Amino acid sequence: MADSGWPSCAKSLKGVILDLCGVLYDSGEGDGVAIPGSIEAVKKLKESDLQLRFCTNETQATREKFVAKLRRLGFDISVSEVFPPAPAAIAVLKERGLRPHLLVHDGLLPEFDGVDKTNPNCVIVGDAAEKFSYQNLNEAFRVLIGLEKPVLFSLGQGRYYKETDGLKLDVGVYMKALEYACDLKAEVIGKPSPTFFQSVLNDMGLKPHEVLMIGDDLLNDVGGAQHCGMKGVQVRTGKYRPIDERHPTVTADGTVDNLAQAVDMILSQRGH
Amino acid sequence: MADSGWPSCAKSLKGVILDLCGVLYDSGEGDGVAIPGSIEAVKKLKESDLQLRFCTNETQATREKFVAKLRRLGFDISVSEVFPPAPAAIAVLKERGLRPHLLVHDGLLPEFDGVDKTNPNCVIVGDAAEKFSYQNLNEAFRVLIGLEKPVLFSLGQGRYYKETDGLKLDVGVYMKALEYACDLKAEVIGKPSPTFFQSVLNDMGLKPHEVLMIGDDLLNDVGGAQHCGMKGVQVRTGKYRPIDERHPTVTADGTVDNLAQAVDMILSQRGH
């Protein structure tokens, strides 16, 4: 049955979408570290008859550099399988004739090389991390407040993520800061935007009920996927907190210790 | 009549509360600069039969240093007439047995010298300006997210203010950032908190309808005062923007070019 619960729903799946940070690896100094069992789990999924894509709100590097890092960590992943927000944002800019002021990580800047940034008429905020200085946030604020119709794009809306040395504030926090400062609502590009999930489903050529999303972020991964009609499973790695399992509005279809356990449960349901 | 409109309401006033930054002076390098006519306007109010207090969300310096600056700018103001959020916050900490982690401006730290800050069980955020680094915001976030019952105090909730070199983000923006990061609601100490306005009225021994608030911030000065039953007049200096005069929910009782004009109108209504 297409709509049976987890893990029995795995029988009828045609594809899986994985979040990256907190599911495959924990970010941190250098390349970060792979989460135990996750390299093997990705390998097993690739060898299965399931389609596999990676959907991430990662905005600290270009897609190429980011995938190179994952490959150094030992993951067999290629650029065309990975969907981050920046390329989607660039498509929106072109479509609407917008020129961005960028408050993003230095590592992401090359992604915007071909984009006209003169005389900006919108602001794009990504996970700028250390670049979220008072001065830089002020600068983005002044661009917005100076526009007759201020437009703010946020590459994701995460609250925080886990690095090897602890929890770090994510882009959503600074999105909220600018929303409040300018009394506006940002347009989110990335998870949990339905448009963003749909672009991944389109690439797979699958319907939502045929696909399972696995992530560590209850709201953006699990809730976002469920909102699109997919199943959503949360891993107890990355930014997972026990309180997630008692969330008032979002309930994961399943909660597993880690990706390795999720993949073993999926494949065992499918008789592997 | 006590409840007649501006400026005729000035006839029955017994007291005036003034905001400071953006009304008396514009902050900026050094001491900032006095707004033309404001030194004389304060003098005229002091010489009148009206009671006068200053109610500010200023949190970049101790009350003593702040008043010393105002006196250097030429204003005849004493410490006991000025009501900023920090002393009110310290009273709340004592009352509730709380030990703060401080994300405030270096200039405000001496105000908290006698306060136990070991093993913090709450966070106080003030207008930390350049100290609003990614690292410092992360640190405050980690304290909050580590508490079983996180408590966040915000010294005001302003969006931005004007310095001589342009608009600057205010504490409210970082309050919203931490609220979102930790999924909580901050307790605001300072304008527009009714408790805070009431403490000034208590000091004057006056009823709200006997007092007029004059400020440059439509929401925190004017709206806050009106919410307490006072009249609220906005000046077209400081952070004032023309769009304020078309605000959907807050309408000032009067809008004047500057403090000098407001005071002349008040005193002329009173037959001076």
Coordinates of C-alpha atoms in Angstrom, one line a residue:
Chain A
M1 CA 0.0 0.0 0.0
A2 CA 1.3 3.4 -1.0
D3 CA 0.3 5.1 2.2
S4 CA 1.1 2.6 4.8
G5 CA 3.2 3.7 7.7
W6 CA 6.9 3.4 8.3
P7 CA 8.7 1.1 7.8
S8 CA 6.2 -0.9 5.8
C9 CA 5.8 2.0 3.3
A10 CA 9.4 1.2 2.2
K11 CA 7.9 -1.7 0.1
S12 CA 6.3 0.7 -2.4
L13 CA 9.0 3.3 -2.5
K14 CA 10.6 4.3 -5.8
G15 CA 13.0 6.9 -4.5
V16 CA 14.8 8.3 -1.5
I17 CA 15.9 11.9 -0.8
L18 CA 18.6 12.4 1.8
D19 CA 19.6 15.5 3.6
L20 CA 23.4 15.8 3.9
C21 CA 24.7 17.6 7.0
G22 CA 23.7 15.8 10.1
V23 CA 22.7 12.7 8.2
L24 CA 25.8 11.7 6.2
Y25 CA 28.3 13.8 8.1
D26 CA 28.8 16.4 10.9
S27 CA 30.3 19.6 9.6
G28 CA 33.2 21.2 11.4
E29 CA 36.8 21.9 11.1
G30 CA 38.2 20.8 7.7
D31 CA 35.8 18.5 5.9
G32 CA 34.0 17.5 9.1
V33 CA 33.5 13.8 9.9
A34 CA 31.3 11.1 8.3
I35 CA 28.6 9.8 10.7
P36 CA 29.4 6.1 11.4
G37 CA 27.7 3.7 8.9
S38 CA 26.5 6.4 6.6
I39 CA 29.1 5.8 3.8
E40 CA 28.1 2.2 3.6
A41 CA 24.4 3.1 3.8
V42 CA 24.7 5.4 0.8
K43 CA 26.5 2.7 -1.1
K44 CA 23.7 0.2 -0.3
L45 CA 21.0 2.6 -1.5
K46 CA 23.0 3.2 -4.7
E47 CA 23.2 -0.5 -5.3
S48 CA 19.4 -0.9 -4.7
D49 CA 16.7 -0.3 -7.3
L50 CA 15.7 3.0 -5.6
Q51 CA 16.4 6.4 -7.1
L52 CA 18.6 8.5 -4.9
R53 CA 18.9 12.3 -4.6
F54 CA 20.5 14.6 -2.0
C55 CA 18.6 17.7 -1.0
T56 CA 20.5 20.2 1.1
N57 CA 20.3 23.7 2.4
E58 CA 24.1 23.9 2.4
T59 CA 25.2 27.3 1.2
Q60 CA 28.7 27.6 2.5
A61 CA 30.3 26.4 -0.8
T62 CA 29.6 26.0 -4.5
R63 CA 28.0 22.7 -5.4
E64 CA 31.2 21.5 -7.0
K65 CA 33.4 22.2 -3.9
F66 CA 30.7 20.8 -1.6
V67 CA 30.5 17.5 -3.6
A68 CA 34.3 17.3 -3.7
K69 CA 34.3 17.5 0.1
L70 CA 31.7 14.7 0.4
R71 CA 33.8 12.5 -1.9
R72 CA 36.9 13.2 0.2
L73 CA 34.8 12.0 3.2
G74 CA 34.3 8.7 1.3
F75 CA 30.8 9.2 -0.2
D76 CA 30.1 8.1 -3.8
I77 CA 28.1 11.2 -4.8
S78 CA 28.1 13.3 -8.0
V79 CA 27.2 16.9 -8.6
S80 CA 24.1 16.2 -10.6
E81 CA 22.5 14.3 -7.7
V82 CA 22.8 17.2 -5.3
F83 CA 20.2 20.0 -4.9
P84 CA 21.2 23.0 -2.9
P85 CA 19.4 26.4 -2.8
A86 CA 21.9 28.7 -4.7
P87 CA 21.3 27.4 -8.2
A88 CA 17.5 27.6 -7.6
A89 CA 18.0 31.2 -6.4
I90 CA 19.9 32.1 -9.5
A91 CA 17.0 30.8 -11.6
V92 CA 14.6 33.0 -9.7
L93 CA 16.8 36.1 -10.1
K94 CA 16.9 35.6 -13.9
E95 CA 13.2 35.0 -14.1
R96 CA 12.3 38.2 -12.2
G97 CA 15.1 40.4 -13.4
L98 CA 16.6 40.9 -9.9
R99 CA 20.1 42.0 -9.0
P100 CA 21.1 40.7 -5.5
H101 CA 23.1 42.2 -2.7
L102 CA 24.7 39.0 -1.3
L103 CA 25.0 38.2 2.4
V104 CA 26.5 34.8 2.0
H105 CA 29.5 32.7 2.8
D106 CA 32.7 33.6 0.9
G107 CA 32.7 30.0 -0.3
L108 CA 29.4 30.5 -2.1
L109 CA 30.3 33.7 -4.0
P110 CA 31.7 31.9 -7.1
E111 CA 28.2 30.4 -7.7
F112 CA 27.0 34.0 -8.3
D113 CA 29.9 34.9 -10.7
G114 CA 27.7 35.4 -13.7
V115 CA 25.0 37.3 -11.9
D116 CA 24.6 41.1 -12.2
K117 CA 25.0 42.5 -8.7
T118 CA 25.2 46.3 -9.6
N119 CA 22.7 48.6 -8.1
P120 CA 21.0 45.8 -6.1
N121 CA 17.2 45.5 -5.9
C122 CA 17.0 42.5 -3.6
V123 CA 19.0 40.8 -0.8
I124 CA 20.0 37.2 -0.7
V125 CA 20.9 35.8 2.7
G126 CA 22.6 32.4 3.1
D127 CA 24.4 30.7 5.9
A128 CA 27.2 33.3 6.1
A129 CA 28.4 32.1 9.5
E130 CA 31.4 34.3 10.7
K131 CA 30.4 36.8 8.0
F132 CA 27.2 37.5 10.0
S133 CA 28.9 40.5 11.6
Y134 CA 27.0 43.5 12.8
Q135 CA 28.5 45.5 10.0
N136 CA 27.4 43.1 7.3
L137 CA 23.9 42.6 8.6
N138 CA 23.6 46.4 8.8
E139 CA 24.7 46.7 5.2
A140 CA 22.1 44.2 4.0
F141 CA 19.5 46.0 6.1
R142 CA 20.3 49.4 4.6
V143 CA 19.9 47.9 1.0
L144 CA 16.5 46.6 1.9
I145 CA 15.2 49.6 3.8
G146 CA 16.3 51.8 0.9
L147 CA 14.2 49.9 -1.7
E148 CA 10.7 50.9 -2.5
K149 CA 9.6 47.3 -2.7
P150 CA 12.2 45.4 -0.6
V151 CA 12.7 41.7 -1.6
L152 CA 14.6 39.3 0.7
F153 CA 15.5 35.8 -0.3
S154 CA 16.6 33.4 2.3
L155 CA 18.5 30.2 1.3
G156 CA 16.7 28.0 3.8
Q157 CA 15.3 28.9 7.1
G158 CA 17.1 26.6 9.5
R159 CA 17.4 27.6 13.2
Y160 CA 20.7 26.0 13.9
Y161 CA 22.9 23.1 12.9
K162 CA 25.5 21.0 14.7
E163 CA 29.2 21.2 14.0
T164 CA 31.9 19.1 15.6
D165 CA 32.4 21.8 18.2
G166 CA 28.8 22.5 19.0
L167 CA 25.5 24.0 17.7
K168 CA 25.7 26.9 15.3
L169 CA 23.1 29.5 14.3
D170 CA 21.7 29.0 10.8
V171 CA 20.5 31.3 8.2
G172 CA 16.9 31.4 9.4
V173 CA 17.9 33.3 12.5
Y174 CA 19.3 36.1 10.4
M175 CA 16.4 35.9 8.0
K176 CA 14.1 36.6 11.0
A177 CA 16.4 39.4 12.1
L178 CA 16.1 41.2 8.7
E179 CA 12.4 40.4 8.4
Y180 CA 11.8 42.2 11.7
A181 CA 14.1 45.1 11.0
C182 CA 12.4 45.8 7.7
D183 CA 8.9 44.6 8.6
L184 CA 8.7 42.2 5.6
K185 CA 8.4 38.5 4.9
A186 CA 11.3 36.7 3.2
E187 CA 10.9 34.3 0.3
V188 CA 12.6 31.0 1.3
I189 CA 14.5 29.2 -1.4
G190 CA 15.5 25.7 -0.2
K191 CA 13.9 23.3 2.2
P192 CA 11.0 23.4 3.4
S193 CA 9.8 25.3 0.3
P194 CA 7.5 23.0 -1.7
T195 CA 8.8 24.5 -5.0
F196 CA 12.2 23.3 -4.0
F197 CA 11.2 19.8 -3.0
Q198 CA 9.1 19.6 -6.2
S199 CA 12.2 20.4 -8.4
V200 CA 13.9 17.3 -6.9
L201 CA 10.8 15.2 -7.5
N202 CA 10.7 16.5 -11.1
D203 CA 14.3 15.5 -11.6
M204 CA 13.5 12.0 -10.3
G205 CA 10.3 11.8 -12.4
L206 CA 8.5 10.5 -9.4
K207 CA 5.3 11.3 -7.5
P208 CA 5.6 12.5 -3.8
H209 CA 4.0 9.3 -2.4
E210 CA 6.7 7.3 -4.1
V211 CA 9.5 9.1 -2.3
L212 CA 10.9 9.1 1.3
M213 CA 12.8 12.0 2.7
I214 CA 15.4 11.3 5.5
G215 CA 16.8 14.2 7.5
D216 CA 17.9 15.4 10.9
D217 CA 15.7 18.6 10.8
L218 CA 12.2 17.9 12.0
L219 CA 10.6 21.0 10.5
N220 CA 12.6 21.6 7.3
D221 CA 13.3 18.0 6.2
V222 CA 10.5 15.9 7.7
G223 CA 7.7 18.5 7.9
G224 CA 8.7 20.0 4.6
A225 CA 8.6 16.6 2.8
Q226 CA 5.3 15.7 4.5
H227 CA 3.8 19.0 3.4
C228 CA 4.6 17.9 -0.2
G229 CA 3.0 14.5 0.2
M230 CA 6.2 12.5 0.9
K231 CA 7.0 10.4 3.9
G232 CA 9.5 11.9 6.3
V233 CA 11.8 10.0 8.6
Q234 CA 14.1 11.7 11.2
V235 CA 17.5 10.4 12.2
R236 CA 18.7 10.8 15.8
T237 CA 22.0 12.4 14.5
G238 CA 23.0 15.9 13.6
K239 CA 20.7 18.5 15.1
Y240 CA 18.2 16.0 16.4
R241 CA 17.0 16.7 19.9
P242 CA 14.8 14.3 22.0
I243 CA 12.2 17.1 22.3
D244 CA 11.6 16.7 18.5
E245 CA 9.7 13.5 19.2
R246 CA 7.2 15.5 21.2
H247 CA 6.8 18.4 18.7
P248 CA 3.2 19.8 18.8
T249 CA 2.6 20.1 15.1
V250 CA 5.1 17.9 13.2
T251 CA 5.4 14.1 13.8
A252 CA 7.9 12.1 11.8
D253 CA 6.6 9.0 10.0
G254 CA 9.5 7.3 11.7
T255 CA 12.5 8.1 13.9
V256 CA 15.7 6.0 13.6
D257 CA 19.1 6.1 15.3
N258 CA 21.0 7.0 12.2
L259 CA 21.0 6.6 8.4
A260 CA 22.5 3.1 8.5
Q261 CA 19.5 1.9 10.5
A262 CA 17.0 3.6 8.2
V263 CA 18.6 2.1 5.1
D264 CA 18.7 -1.4 6.7
M265 CA 15.0 -1.1 7.6
I266 CA 14.1 0.1 4.1
L267 CA 16.1 -2.7 2.3
S268 CA 14.8 -5.4 4.7
Q269 CA 11.2 -4.4 4.0
R270 CA 12.0 -4.7 0.3
G271 CA 13.4 -8.2 0.8
H272 CA 17.1 -7.4 0.4
Chain B
M1 CA -10.5 68.7 28.6
A2 CA -8.2 65.9 29.6
D3 CA -8.8 63.9 26.4
S4 CA -8.9 66.6 23.8
G5 CA -6.6 66.2 20.8
W6 CA -3.1 67.5 20.1
P7 CA -2.1 70.3 20.6
S8 CA -5.1 71.4 22.7
C9 CA -4.5 68.5 25.2
A10 CA -1.4 70.4 26.2
K11 CA -3.6 72.7 28.3
S12 CA -4.3 70.0 30.9
L13 CA -0.9 68.3 30.9
K14 CA 1.0 67.9 34.2
G15 CA 4.0 66.2 32.8
V16 CA 6.1 65.3 29.7
I17 CA 8.3 62.3 29.0
L18 CA 10.9 62.7 26.4
D19 CA 12.8 60.0 24.5
L20 CA 16.4 60.9 24.1
C21 CA 18.2 59.5 21.0
G22 CA 16.6 60.9 17.9
V23 CA 14.7 63.6 19.9
L24 CA 17.4 65.5 21.8
Y25 CA 20.4 64.3 19.8
D26 CA 21.6 62.0 17.0
S27 CA 24.1 59.4 18.3
G28 CA 27.3 58.8 16.3
E29 CA 31.0 59.3 16.6
G30 CA 32.0 60.7 19.9
D31 CA 29.0 62.1 21.7
G32 CA 26.9 62.5 18.6
V33 CA 25.3 65.9 17.9
A34 CA 22.4 67.8 19.5
I35 CA 19.4 68.2 17.2
P36 CA 18.9 72.0 16.5
G37 CA 16.7 73.7 19.0
S38 CA 16.5 70.7 21.4
I39 CA 18.8 72.1 24.1
E40 CA 16.7 75.3 24.3
A41 CA 13.5 73.2 24.2
V42 CA 14.5 71.1 27.2
K43 CA 15.4 74.4 29.0
K44 CA 11.9 75.8 28.3
L45 CA 10.2 72.7 29.6
K46 CA 12.3 72.7 32.8
E47 CA 11.4 76.4 33.4
S48 CA 7.7 75.5 32.9
D49 CA 5.3 74.1 35.5
L50 CA 5.4 70.7 33.8
Q51 CA 7.1 67.7 35.3
L52 CA 9.8 66.3 33.0
R53 CA 11.4 62.9 32.7
F54 CA 13.5 61.1 30.1
C55 CA 12.6 57.6 29.1
T56 CA 15.1 55.8 26.9
N57 CA 16.0 52.4 25.6
E58 CA 19.7 53.4 25.6
T59 CA 21.8 50.5 26.7
Q60 CA 25.3 51.3 25.4
A61 CA 26.5 53.0 28.6
T62 CA 25.7 53.2 32.3
R63 CA 23.2 55.8 33.3
E64 CA 26.0 58.0 34.8
K65 CA 28.1 58.0 31.6
F66 CA 25.1 58.5 29.4
V67 CA 23.9 61.5 31.4
A68 CA 27.4 62.9 31.4
K69 CA 27.4 62.7 27.6
L70 CA 24.1 64.6 27.4
R71 CA 25.4 67.3 29.7
R72 CA 28.5 67.6 27.5
L73 CA 26.2 68.1 24.5
G74 CA 24.6 71.0 26.5
F75 CA 21.5 69.5 28.1
D76 CA 20.6 70.3 31.6
I77 CA 19.7 66.7 32.7
S78 CA 20.4 64.8 35.9
V79 CA 20.7 61.0 36.5
S80 CA 17.6 60.8 38.6
E81 CA 15.4 62.1 35.7
V82 CA 16.6 59.4 33.3
F83 CA 14.9 56.0 33.0
P84 CA 16.9 53.3 31.0
P85 CA 16.2 49.6 30.9
A86 CA 19.3 48.2 32.7
P87 CA 18.4 49.2 36.3
A88 CA 14.9 47.9 35.7
A89 CA 16.4 44.6 34.5
I90 CA 18.6 44.3 37.5
A91 CA 15.5 44.7 39.7
V92 CA 13.8 41.8 37.9
L93 CA 16.9 39.6 38.2
K94 CA 16.9 40.1 42.0
E95 CA 13.2 39.5 42.3
R96 CA 13.4 36.2 40.4
G97 CA 16.8 35.0 41.6
L98 CA 18.2 34.9 38.0
R99 CA 21.8 35.0 37.0
P100 CA 22.3 36.5 33.5
H101 CA 24.6 35.7 30.6
L102 CA 25.0 39.2 29.1
L103 CA 25.1 40.0 25.4
V104 CA 25.4 43.8 25.9
H105 CA 27.6 46.7 25.0
D106 CA 30.9 46.9 26.9
G107 CA 29.8 50.3 28.1
L108 CA 26.9 48.8 29.9
L109 CA 28.8 46.1 31.7
P110 CA 29.7 48.2 34.9
E111 CA 25.9 48.5 35.5
F112 CA 25.9 44.8 36.2
D113 CA 29.0 44.7 38.4
G114 CA 27.2 43.7 41.5
V115 CA 25.1 41.0 39.8
D116 CA 25.9 37.3 40.1
K117 CA 26.7 36.0 36.6
T118 CA 28.0 32.5 37.5
N119 CA 26.3 29.5 36.0
P120 CA 23.8 31.7 34.1
N121 CA 20.1 30.7 34.0
C122 CA 18.9 33.5 31.7
V123 CA 20.2 35.7 28.9
I124 CA 20.0 39.5 28.7
V125 CA 20.4 41.1 25.3
G126 CA 20.9 44.8 24.9
D127 CA 22.1 47.0 22.1
A128 CA 25.5 45.4 21.8
A129 CA 26.2 47.0 18.3
E130 CA 29.6 45.8 17.1
K131 CA 29.5 43.1 19.8
F132 CA 26.7 41.4 17.9
S133 CA 29.2 39.1 16.2
Y134 CA 28.3 35.6 15.0
Q135 CA 30.4 34.2 17.8
N136 CA 28.7 36.2 20.5
L137 CA 25.2 35.5 19.3
N138 CA 26.1 31.8 19.1
E139 CA 27.3 31.9 22.7
A140 CA 24.1 33.5 23.9
F141 CA 22.1 30.9 21.9
R142 CA 24.0 28.0 23.4
V143 CA 23.3 29.3 26.9
L144 CA 19.6 29.5 26.2
I145 CA 19.3 26.2 24.3
G146 CA 21.1 24.5 27.2
L147 CA 18.5 25.7 29.8
E148 CA 15.5 23.5 30.7
K149 CA 13.4 26.7 30.9
P150 CA 15.2 29.3 28.8
V151 CA 14.5 32.9 29.8
L152 CA 15.5 35.7 27.5
F153 CA 15.3 39.4 28.5
S154 CA 15.6 42.1 25.8
L155 CA 16.4 45.6 26.8
G156 CA 14.0 47.2 24.4
Q157 CA 12.7 45.8 21.1
G158 CA 13.7 48.6 18.6
R159 CA 14.2 47.7 15.0
Y160 CA 16.9 50.3 14.2
Y161 CA 18.0 53.8 15.1
K162 CA 19.8 56.6 13.3
E163 CA 23.4 57.5 13.9
T164 CA 25.2 60.4 12.2
D165 CA 26.5 57.9 9.6
G166 CA 23.3 56.1 8.9
L167 CA 20.7 53.7 10.2
K168 CA 21.9 51.0 12.6
L169 CA 20.2 47.7 13.6
D170 CA 18.8 47.8 17.2
V171 CA 18.4 45.2 19.9
G172 CA 15.0 44.0 18.8
V173 CA 16.5 42.5 15.6
Y174 CA 18.7 40.3 17.7
M175 CA 15.9 39.5 20.2
K176 CA 13.9 38.2 17.2
A177 CA 16.9 36.2 16.0
L178 CA 17.3 34.5 19.4
E179 CA 13.5 34.0 19.8
Y180 CA 13.5 32.1 16.5
A181 CA 16.6 30.1 17.2
C182 CA 15.3 28.9 20.5
D183 CA 11.5 28.9 19.7
L184 CA 10.7 31.2 22.7
K185 CA 9.3 34.6 23.4
A186 CA 11.6 37.2 25.0
E187 CA 10.5 39.4 27.9
V188 CA 11.0 43.0 26.9
I189 CA 12.3 45.4 29.6
G190 CA 12.2 49.0 28.4
K191 CA 9.8 50.8 26.0
P192 CA 7.1 49.8 24.9
S193 CA 6.6 47.6 28.0
P194 CA 3.7 49.1 30.0
T195 CA 5.5 48.1 33.3
F196 CA 8.4 50.3 32.2
F197 CA 6.3 53.3 31.3
Q198 CA 4.4 52.9 34.6
S199 CA 7.6 53.1 36.6
V200 CA 8.2 56.5 35.1
L201 CA 4.6 57.6 35.8
N202 CA 5.0 56.4 39.4
D203 CA 8.1 58.5 39.9
M204 CA 6.2 61.5 38.6
G205 CA 3.2 60.7 40.8
L206 CA 1.0 61.4 37.7
K207 CA -1.8 59.5 35.9
P208 CA -1.3 58.5 32.3
H209 CA -3.8 61.0 30.9
E210 CA -1.9 63.8 32.5
V211 CA 1.3 63.0 30.6
L212 CA 2.5 63.3 27.1
M213 CA 5.3 61.2 25.5
I214 CA 7.4 62.7 22.7
G215 CA 9.6 60.3 20.7
D216 CA 10.9 59.5 17.2
D217 CA 9.9 55.8 17.4
L218 CA 6.3 55.4 16.3
L219 CA 5.8 51.9 17.8
N220 CA 7.9 52.0 20.9
D221 CA 7.5 55.6 22.0
V222 CA 4.2 56.7 20.6
G223 CA 2.4 53.4 20.5
G224 CA 3.8 52.3 23.8
A225 CA 2.7 55.5 25.5
Q226 CA -0.8 55.4 24.0
H227 CA -1.1 51.8 25.1
C228 CA -0.6 53.1 28.7
G229 CA -3.2 55.8 28.3
M230 CA -0.8 58.7 27.6
K231 CA -0.8 60.9 24.5
G232 CA 2.0 60.3 22.1
V233 CA 3.6 62.8 19.7
Q234 CA 6.1 61.8 17.1
V235 CA 9.0 64.1 16.0
R236 CA 10.2 64.1 12.4
T237 CA 13.8 63.7 13.5
G238 CA 15.9 60.6 14.4
K239 CA 14.5 57.4 13.0
Y240 CA 11.3 59.0 11.8
R241 CA 10.3 58.0 8.2
P242 CA 7.4 59.6 6.2
I243 CA 5.8 56.1 6.0
D244 CA 5.2 56.3 9.8
E245 CA 2.4 58.8 9.1
R246 CA 0.5 56.1 7.2
H247 CA 1.1 53.2 9.7
P248 CA -1.8 50.7 9.7
T249 CA -2.2 50.3 13.4
V250 CA -0.5 53.2 15.3
T251 CA -1.4 56.8 14.7
A252 CA 0.4 59.5 16.7
D253 CA -1.7 62.1 18.4
G254 CA 0.4 64.6 16.7
T255 CA 3.5 64.8 14.4
V256 CA 5.9 67.7 14.6
D257 CA 9.0 68.7 12.8
N258 CA 11.2 68.5 15.9
L259 CA 11.2 68.8 19.7
A260 CA 11.5 72.6 19.6
Q261 CA 8.3 72.8 17.6
A262 CA 6.5 70.4 20.0
V263 CA 7.6 72.4 23.1
D264 CA 6.6 75.7 21.5
M265 CA 3.1 74.3 20.7
I266 CA 2.7 72.9 24.2
L267 CA 3.8 76.1 25.9
S268 CA 1.7 78.3 23.6
Q269 CA -1.4 76.2 24.4
R270 CA -0.6 76.8 28.1
G271 CA -0.5 80.6 27.5
H272 CA 3.3 81.0 27.9

